[in-house]
Short mmCIF file of C-alpha atoms in Angstrom, two decimals:
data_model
loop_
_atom_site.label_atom_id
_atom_site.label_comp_id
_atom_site.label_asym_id
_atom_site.label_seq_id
_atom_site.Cartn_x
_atom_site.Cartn_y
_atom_site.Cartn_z
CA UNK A 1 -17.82 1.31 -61.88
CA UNK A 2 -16.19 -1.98 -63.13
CA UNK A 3 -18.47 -4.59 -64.43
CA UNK A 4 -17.83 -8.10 -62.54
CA UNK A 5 -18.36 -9.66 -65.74
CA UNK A 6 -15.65 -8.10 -67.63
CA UNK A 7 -12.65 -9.73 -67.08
CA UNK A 8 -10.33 -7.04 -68.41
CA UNK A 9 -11.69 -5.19 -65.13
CA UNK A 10 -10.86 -7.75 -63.09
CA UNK A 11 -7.39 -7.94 -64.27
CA UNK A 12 -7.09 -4.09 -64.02
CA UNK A 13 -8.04 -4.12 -60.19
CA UNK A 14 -6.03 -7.24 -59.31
CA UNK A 15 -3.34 -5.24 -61.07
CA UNK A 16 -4.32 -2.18 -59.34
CA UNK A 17 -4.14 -3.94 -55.96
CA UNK A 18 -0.82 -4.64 -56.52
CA UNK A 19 0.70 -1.65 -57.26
CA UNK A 20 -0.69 -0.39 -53.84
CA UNK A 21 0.86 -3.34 -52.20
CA UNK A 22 4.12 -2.20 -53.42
CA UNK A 23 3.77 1.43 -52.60
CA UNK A 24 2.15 0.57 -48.89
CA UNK A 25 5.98 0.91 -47.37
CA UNK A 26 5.89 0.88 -43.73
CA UNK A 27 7.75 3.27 -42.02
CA UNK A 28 10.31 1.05 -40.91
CA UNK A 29 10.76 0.23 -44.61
CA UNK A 30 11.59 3.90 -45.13
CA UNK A 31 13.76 4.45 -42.09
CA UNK A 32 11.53 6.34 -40.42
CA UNK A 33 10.20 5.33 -36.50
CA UNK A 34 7.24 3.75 -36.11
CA UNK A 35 4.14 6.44 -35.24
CA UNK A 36 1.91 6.06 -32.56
CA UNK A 37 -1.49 7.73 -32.33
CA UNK A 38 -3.64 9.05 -29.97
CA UNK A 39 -6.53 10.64 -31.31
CA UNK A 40 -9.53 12.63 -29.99
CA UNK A 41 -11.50 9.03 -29.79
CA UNK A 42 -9.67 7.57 -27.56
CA UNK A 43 -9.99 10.69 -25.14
CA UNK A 44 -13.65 10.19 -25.94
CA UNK A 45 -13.45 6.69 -24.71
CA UNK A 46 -12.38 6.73 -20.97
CA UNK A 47 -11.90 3.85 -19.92
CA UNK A 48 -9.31 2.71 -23.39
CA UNK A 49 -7.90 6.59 -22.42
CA UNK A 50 -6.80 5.24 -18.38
CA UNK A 51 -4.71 2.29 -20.00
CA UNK A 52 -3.28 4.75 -22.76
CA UNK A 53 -1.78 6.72 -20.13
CA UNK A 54 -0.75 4.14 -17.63
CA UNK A 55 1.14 2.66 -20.76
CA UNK A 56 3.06 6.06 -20.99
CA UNK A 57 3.38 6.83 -17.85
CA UNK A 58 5.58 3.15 -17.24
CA UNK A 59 7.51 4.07 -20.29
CA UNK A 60 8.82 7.16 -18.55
CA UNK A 61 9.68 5.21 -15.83
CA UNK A 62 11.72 2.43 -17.48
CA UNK A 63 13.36 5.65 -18.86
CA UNK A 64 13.95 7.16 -15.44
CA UNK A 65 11.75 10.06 -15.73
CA UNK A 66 9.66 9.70 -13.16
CA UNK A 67 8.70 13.45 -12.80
CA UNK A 68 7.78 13.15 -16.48
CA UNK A 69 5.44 9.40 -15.30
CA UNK A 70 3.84 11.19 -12.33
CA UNK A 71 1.19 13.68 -13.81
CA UNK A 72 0.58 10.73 -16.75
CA UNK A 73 -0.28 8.29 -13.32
CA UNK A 74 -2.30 11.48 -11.71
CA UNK A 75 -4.33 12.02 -14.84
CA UNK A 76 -4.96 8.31 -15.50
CA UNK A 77 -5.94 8.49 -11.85
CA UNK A 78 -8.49 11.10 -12.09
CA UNK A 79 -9.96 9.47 -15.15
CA UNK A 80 -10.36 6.38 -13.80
CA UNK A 81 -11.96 7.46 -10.68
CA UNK A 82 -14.78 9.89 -12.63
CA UNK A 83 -16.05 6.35 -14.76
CA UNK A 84 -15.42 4.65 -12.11
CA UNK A 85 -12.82 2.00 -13.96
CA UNK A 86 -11.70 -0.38 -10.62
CA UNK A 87 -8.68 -1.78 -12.50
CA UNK A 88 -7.51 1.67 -13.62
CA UNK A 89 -7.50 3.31 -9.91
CA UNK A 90 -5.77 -0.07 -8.89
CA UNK A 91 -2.94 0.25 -10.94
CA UNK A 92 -2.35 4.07 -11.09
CA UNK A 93 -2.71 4.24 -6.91
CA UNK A 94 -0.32 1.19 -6.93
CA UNK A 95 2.28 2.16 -9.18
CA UNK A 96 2.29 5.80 -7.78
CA UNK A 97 2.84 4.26 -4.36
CA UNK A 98 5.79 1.97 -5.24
CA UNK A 99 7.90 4.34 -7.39
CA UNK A 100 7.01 6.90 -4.53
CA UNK A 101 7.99 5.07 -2.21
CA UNK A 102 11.88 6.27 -1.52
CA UNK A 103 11.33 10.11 -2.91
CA UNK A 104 8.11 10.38 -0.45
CA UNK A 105 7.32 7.49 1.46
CA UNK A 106 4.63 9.25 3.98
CA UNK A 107 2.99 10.61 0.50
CA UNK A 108 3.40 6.46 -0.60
CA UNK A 109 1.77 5.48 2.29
CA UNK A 110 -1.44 7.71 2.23
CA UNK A 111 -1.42 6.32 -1.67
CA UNK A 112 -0.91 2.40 -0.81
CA UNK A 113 -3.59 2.91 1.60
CA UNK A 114 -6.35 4.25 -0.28
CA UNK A 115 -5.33 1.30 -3.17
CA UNK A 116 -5.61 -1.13 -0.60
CA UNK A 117 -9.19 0.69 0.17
CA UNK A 118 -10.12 0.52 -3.47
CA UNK A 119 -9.05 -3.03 -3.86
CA UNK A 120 -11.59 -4.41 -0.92
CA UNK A 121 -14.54 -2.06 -1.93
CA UNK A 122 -14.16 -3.14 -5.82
CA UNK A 123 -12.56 -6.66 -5.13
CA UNK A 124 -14.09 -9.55 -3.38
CA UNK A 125 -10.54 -12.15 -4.57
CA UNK A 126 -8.24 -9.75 -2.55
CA UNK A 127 -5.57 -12.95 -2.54
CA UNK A 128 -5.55 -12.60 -6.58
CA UNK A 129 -4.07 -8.83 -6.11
CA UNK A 130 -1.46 -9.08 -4.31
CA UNK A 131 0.86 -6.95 -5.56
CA UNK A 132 -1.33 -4.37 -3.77
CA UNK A 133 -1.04 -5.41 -0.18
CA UNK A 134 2.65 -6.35 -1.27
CA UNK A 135 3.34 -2.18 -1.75
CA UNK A 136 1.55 -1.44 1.26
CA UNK A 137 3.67 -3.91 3.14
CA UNK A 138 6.82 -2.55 1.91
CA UNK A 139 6.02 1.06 2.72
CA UNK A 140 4.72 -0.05 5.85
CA UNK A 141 7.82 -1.54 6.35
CA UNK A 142 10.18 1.79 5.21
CA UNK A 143 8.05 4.07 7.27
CA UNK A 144 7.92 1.61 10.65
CA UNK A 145 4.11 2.39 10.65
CA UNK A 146 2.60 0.60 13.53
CA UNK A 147 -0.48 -0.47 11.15
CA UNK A 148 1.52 -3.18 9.59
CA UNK A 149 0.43 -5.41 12.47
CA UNK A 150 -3.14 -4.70 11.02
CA UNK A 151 -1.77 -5.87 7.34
CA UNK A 152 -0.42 -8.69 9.21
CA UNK A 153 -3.42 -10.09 10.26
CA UNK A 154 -4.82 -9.61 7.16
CA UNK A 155 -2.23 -11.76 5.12
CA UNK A 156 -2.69 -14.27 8.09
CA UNK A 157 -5.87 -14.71 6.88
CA UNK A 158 -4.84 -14.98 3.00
CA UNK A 159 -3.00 -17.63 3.27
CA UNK A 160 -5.01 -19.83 4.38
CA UNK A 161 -7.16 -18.97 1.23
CA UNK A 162 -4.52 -19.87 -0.95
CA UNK A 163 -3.85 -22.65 -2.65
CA UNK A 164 -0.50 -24.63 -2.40
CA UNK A 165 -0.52 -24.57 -6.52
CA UNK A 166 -0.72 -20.39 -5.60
CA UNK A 167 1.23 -20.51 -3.20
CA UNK A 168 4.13 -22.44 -5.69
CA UNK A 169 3.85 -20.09 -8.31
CA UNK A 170 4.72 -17.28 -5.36
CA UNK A 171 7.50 -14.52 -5.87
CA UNK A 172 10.13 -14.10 -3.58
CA UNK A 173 9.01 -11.23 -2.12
CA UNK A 174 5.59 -12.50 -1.09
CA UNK A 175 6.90 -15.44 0.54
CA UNK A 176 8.97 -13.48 2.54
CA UNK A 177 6.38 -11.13 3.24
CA UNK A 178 3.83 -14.18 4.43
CA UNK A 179 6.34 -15.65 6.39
CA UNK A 180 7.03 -11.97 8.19
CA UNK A 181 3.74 -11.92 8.84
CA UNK A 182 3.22 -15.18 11.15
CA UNK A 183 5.74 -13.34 13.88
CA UNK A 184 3.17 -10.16 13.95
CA UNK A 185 0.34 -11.58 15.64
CA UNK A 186 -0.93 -9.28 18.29
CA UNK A 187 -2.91 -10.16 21.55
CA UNK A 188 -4.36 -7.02 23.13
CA UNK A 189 -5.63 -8.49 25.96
CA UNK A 190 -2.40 -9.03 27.68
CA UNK A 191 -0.88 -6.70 29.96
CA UNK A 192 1.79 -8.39 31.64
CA UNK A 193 4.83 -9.40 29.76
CA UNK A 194 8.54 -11.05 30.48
CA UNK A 195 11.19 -8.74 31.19
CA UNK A 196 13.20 -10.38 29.24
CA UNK A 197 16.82 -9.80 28.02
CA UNK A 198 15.72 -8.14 24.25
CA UNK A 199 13.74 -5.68 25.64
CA UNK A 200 16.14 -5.02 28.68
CA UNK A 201 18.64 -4.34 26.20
CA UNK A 202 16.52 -1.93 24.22
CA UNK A 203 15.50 -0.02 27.51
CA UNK A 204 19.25 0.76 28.29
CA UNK A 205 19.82 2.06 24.56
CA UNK A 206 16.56 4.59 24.85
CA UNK A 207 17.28 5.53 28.90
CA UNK A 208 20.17 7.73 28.67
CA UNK A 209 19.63 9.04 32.20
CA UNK A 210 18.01 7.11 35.22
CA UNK A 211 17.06 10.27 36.61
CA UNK A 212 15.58 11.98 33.65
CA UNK A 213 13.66 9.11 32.66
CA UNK A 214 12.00 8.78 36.40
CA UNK A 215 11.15 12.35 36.44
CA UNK A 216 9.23 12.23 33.07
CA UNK A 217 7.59 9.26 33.37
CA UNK A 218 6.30 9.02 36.82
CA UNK A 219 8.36 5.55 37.63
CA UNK A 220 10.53 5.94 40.62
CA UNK A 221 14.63 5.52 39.55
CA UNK A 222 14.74 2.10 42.04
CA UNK A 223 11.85 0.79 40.04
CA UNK A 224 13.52 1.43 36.59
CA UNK A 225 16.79 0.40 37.84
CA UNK A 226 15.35 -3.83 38.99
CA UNK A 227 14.07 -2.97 35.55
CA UNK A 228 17.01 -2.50 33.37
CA UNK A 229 19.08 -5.04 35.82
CA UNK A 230 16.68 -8.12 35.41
CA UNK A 231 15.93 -8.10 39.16
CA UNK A 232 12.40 -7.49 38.42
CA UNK A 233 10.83 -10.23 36.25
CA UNK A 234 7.74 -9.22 34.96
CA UNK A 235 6.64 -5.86 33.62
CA UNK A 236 2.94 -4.37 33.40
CA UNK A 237 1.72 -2.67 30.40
CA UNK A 238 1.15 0.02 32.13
CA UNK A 239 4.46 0.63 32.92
CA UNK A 240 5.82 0.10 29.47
CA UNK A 241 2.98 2.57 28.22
CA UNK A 242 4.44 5.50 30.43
CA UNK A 243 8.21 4.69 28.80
CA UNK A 244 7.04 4.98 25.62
CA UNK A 245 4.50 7.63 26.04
CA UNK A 246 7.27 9.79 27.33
CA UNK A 247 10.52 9.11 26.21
CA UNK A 248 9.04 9.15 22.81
CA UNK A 249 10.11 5.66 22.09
CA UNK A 250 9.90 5.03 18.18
CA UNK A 251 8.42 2.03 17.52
CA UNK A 252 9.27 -0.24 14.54
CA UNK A 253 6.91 -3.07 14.60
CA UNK A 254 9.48 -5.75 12.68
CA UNK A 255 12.44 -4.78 14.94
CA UNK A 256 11.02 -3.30 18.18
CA UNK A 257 10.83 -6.13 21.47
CA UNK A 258 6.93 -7.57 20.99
CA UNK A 259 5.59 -6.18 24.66
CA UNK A 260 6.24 -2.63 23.26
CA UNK A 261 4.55 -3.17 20.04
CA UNK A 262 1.55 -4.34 21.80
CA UNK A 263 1.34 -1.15 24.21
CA UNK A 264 2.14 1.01 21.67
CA UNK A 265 -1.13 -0.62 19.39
CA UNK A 266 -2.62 0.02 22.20
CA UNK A 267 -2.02 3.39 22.49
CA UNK A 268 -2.72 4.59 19.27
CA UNK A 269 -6.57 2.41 19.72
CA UNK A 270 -6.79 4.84 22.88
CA UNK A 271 -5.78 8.09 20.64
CA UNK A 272 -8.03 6.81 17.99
CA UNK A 273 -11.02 6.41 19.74
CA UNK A 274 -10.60 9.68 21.73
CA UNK A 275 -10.21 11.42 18.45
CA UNK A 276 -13.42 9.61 17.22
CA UNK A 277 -15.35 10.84 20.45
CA UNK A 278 -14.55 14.30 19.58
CA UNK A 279 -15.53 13.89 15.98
CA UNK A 280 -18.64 12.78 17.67
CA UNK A 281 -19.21 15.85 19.76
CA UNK A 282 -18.99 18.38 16.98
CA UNK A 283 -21.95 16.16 14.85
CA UNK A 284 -25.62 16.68 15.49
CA UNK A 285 -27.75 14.22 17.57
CA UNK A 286 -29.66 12.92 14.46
CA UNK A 287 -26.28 12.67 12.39
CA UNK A 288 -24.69 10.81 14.91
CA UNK A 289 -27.32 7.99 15.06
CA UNK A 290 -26.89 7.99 10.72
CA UNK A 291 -23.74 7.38 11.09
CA UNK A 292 -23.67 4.70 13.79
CA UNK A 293 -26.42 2.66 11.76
CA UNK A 294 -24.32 2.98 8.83
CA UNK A 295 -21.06 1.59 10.71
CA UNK A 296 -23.06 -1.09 12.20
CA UNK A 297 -24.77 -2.44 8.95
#
């Protein structure tokens, strides 16, 4: 023990001190590369764990290893859902979806999705995440899914939450995205629509054959031919519900004319809610009425 009140003690542990000082190299010092440690406490604490891996996981991928990135994203995934850590599952669904998104974009999708889930069950500032609806967008976009229309409306309604200071600080991408997004504004309730030269011309590229397209579709070859010529100046919903039930039109909702978009939403409501009726069927009386309180509240 050294006695504070001998001052040859002191002197011998300020000397003392400095000798460690000078033997204290770093490792860059000695040439050697910096360490980095994970120990058994951070796996003990979760939450510090999920940001440990994300952190790896994006080093891969500035490396190009993305096979190497994708079980470091799945595990921080996992983790973050058993705390639950909100932030965590944000960013690991996120990132998986948007480096995803060329190798597998229908596996991107199903992963943008469930982020976009997350970030309106844990987040009431959606218009401060962004970057979220901004991947879902995007692979929305790559995969022509009709539910963009959907994400549509819902930027439609973030911006006019935002702030012009927000709305300044904007990256390129989102401004394009938000200006997309005032063209995509859907009206179900019409059902009668201008045959007008776009869609005309996108008719005649999907009907090969008159004759073929009558006989599938139930709409007599005169009727389809004052279509395609402009004779006939209007066209019901109906009738542009039968094209593209059965000439299996593919629709992309950022390129496709707007009356088929709007059938073809349509369409997939009708599927939807069929599918949901049958759901419905297989489930008990007294589960039924659970789960129609629970939907209502």
């Amino acid at each position: 023990y050294l006695n504070p009140g001998n001052t040859s003690c002191k002197a011998c542990a300020t000397n003392g001190r400095e000798d460690i000082k000078n033997h204290a190299l770093s490792p860059e010092d000695l040439g050697l590369p910096k360490p980095r440690f994970y120990s058994r406490y951070y796996q003990l604490d979760k939450a510090t764990w999920v940001f440990i891996l994300l952190g790896r996981a994006r080093e891969e991928v500035k490396k190009n290893l993305l096979p190497e990135a994708l079980p470091l994203y799945l595990e921080a995934l996992e983790m973050a859902l058993s705390i639950p850590h909100p932030t965590g599952i944000l960013n690991s669904l996120n990132d998986l979806a948007w480096y995803l998104k060329e190798e597998d974009p229908v596996y991107a999708l199903s992963l943008a999705k469930k982020a976009s889930y997350y970030l309106g069950y844990y987040r009431e500032d959606v218009e401060n995440h962004l970057e979220v609806i901004h991947t879902l967008w995007e692979i929305q976009r790559i995969t022509q899914d009709l539910q963009l229309c959907d994400t549509a409306i819902i930027l439609n309604f973030l911006d006019k939450k935002l702030s012009r200071s927000q709305k300044r600080n904007f990256k390129e991408c989102y401004l394009k995205m938000f200006q997309t997004c005032k063209t995509l504004n859907l009206n179900l309730e019409t059902s009668f629509y201008e045959n007008s030269n776009d869609l005309r011309t996108y008719l005649k590229k999907h009907i090969l054959s008159l004759s073929n397209a009558s006989r599938v579709s139930g709409i007599s070859r005169s009727k389809l031919t004052n279509i395609l010529k402009g004779k006939v100046k209007h066209i019901r919903g109906n009738t542009l519900q039968r094209l593209i039930k059965h000439l299996n039109l593919k629709i992309d909702p950022l390129t496709t004319p707007w009356p088929l978009i709007q059938e073809a939403k349509k369409l997939k409501i009708e599927a939807k809610l069929k599918d949901n009726l049958s759901s419905l069927k297989s489930l008990s009386p007294s589960v039924r009425i659970v789960l129609f309180i629970s939907k209502t509240l």
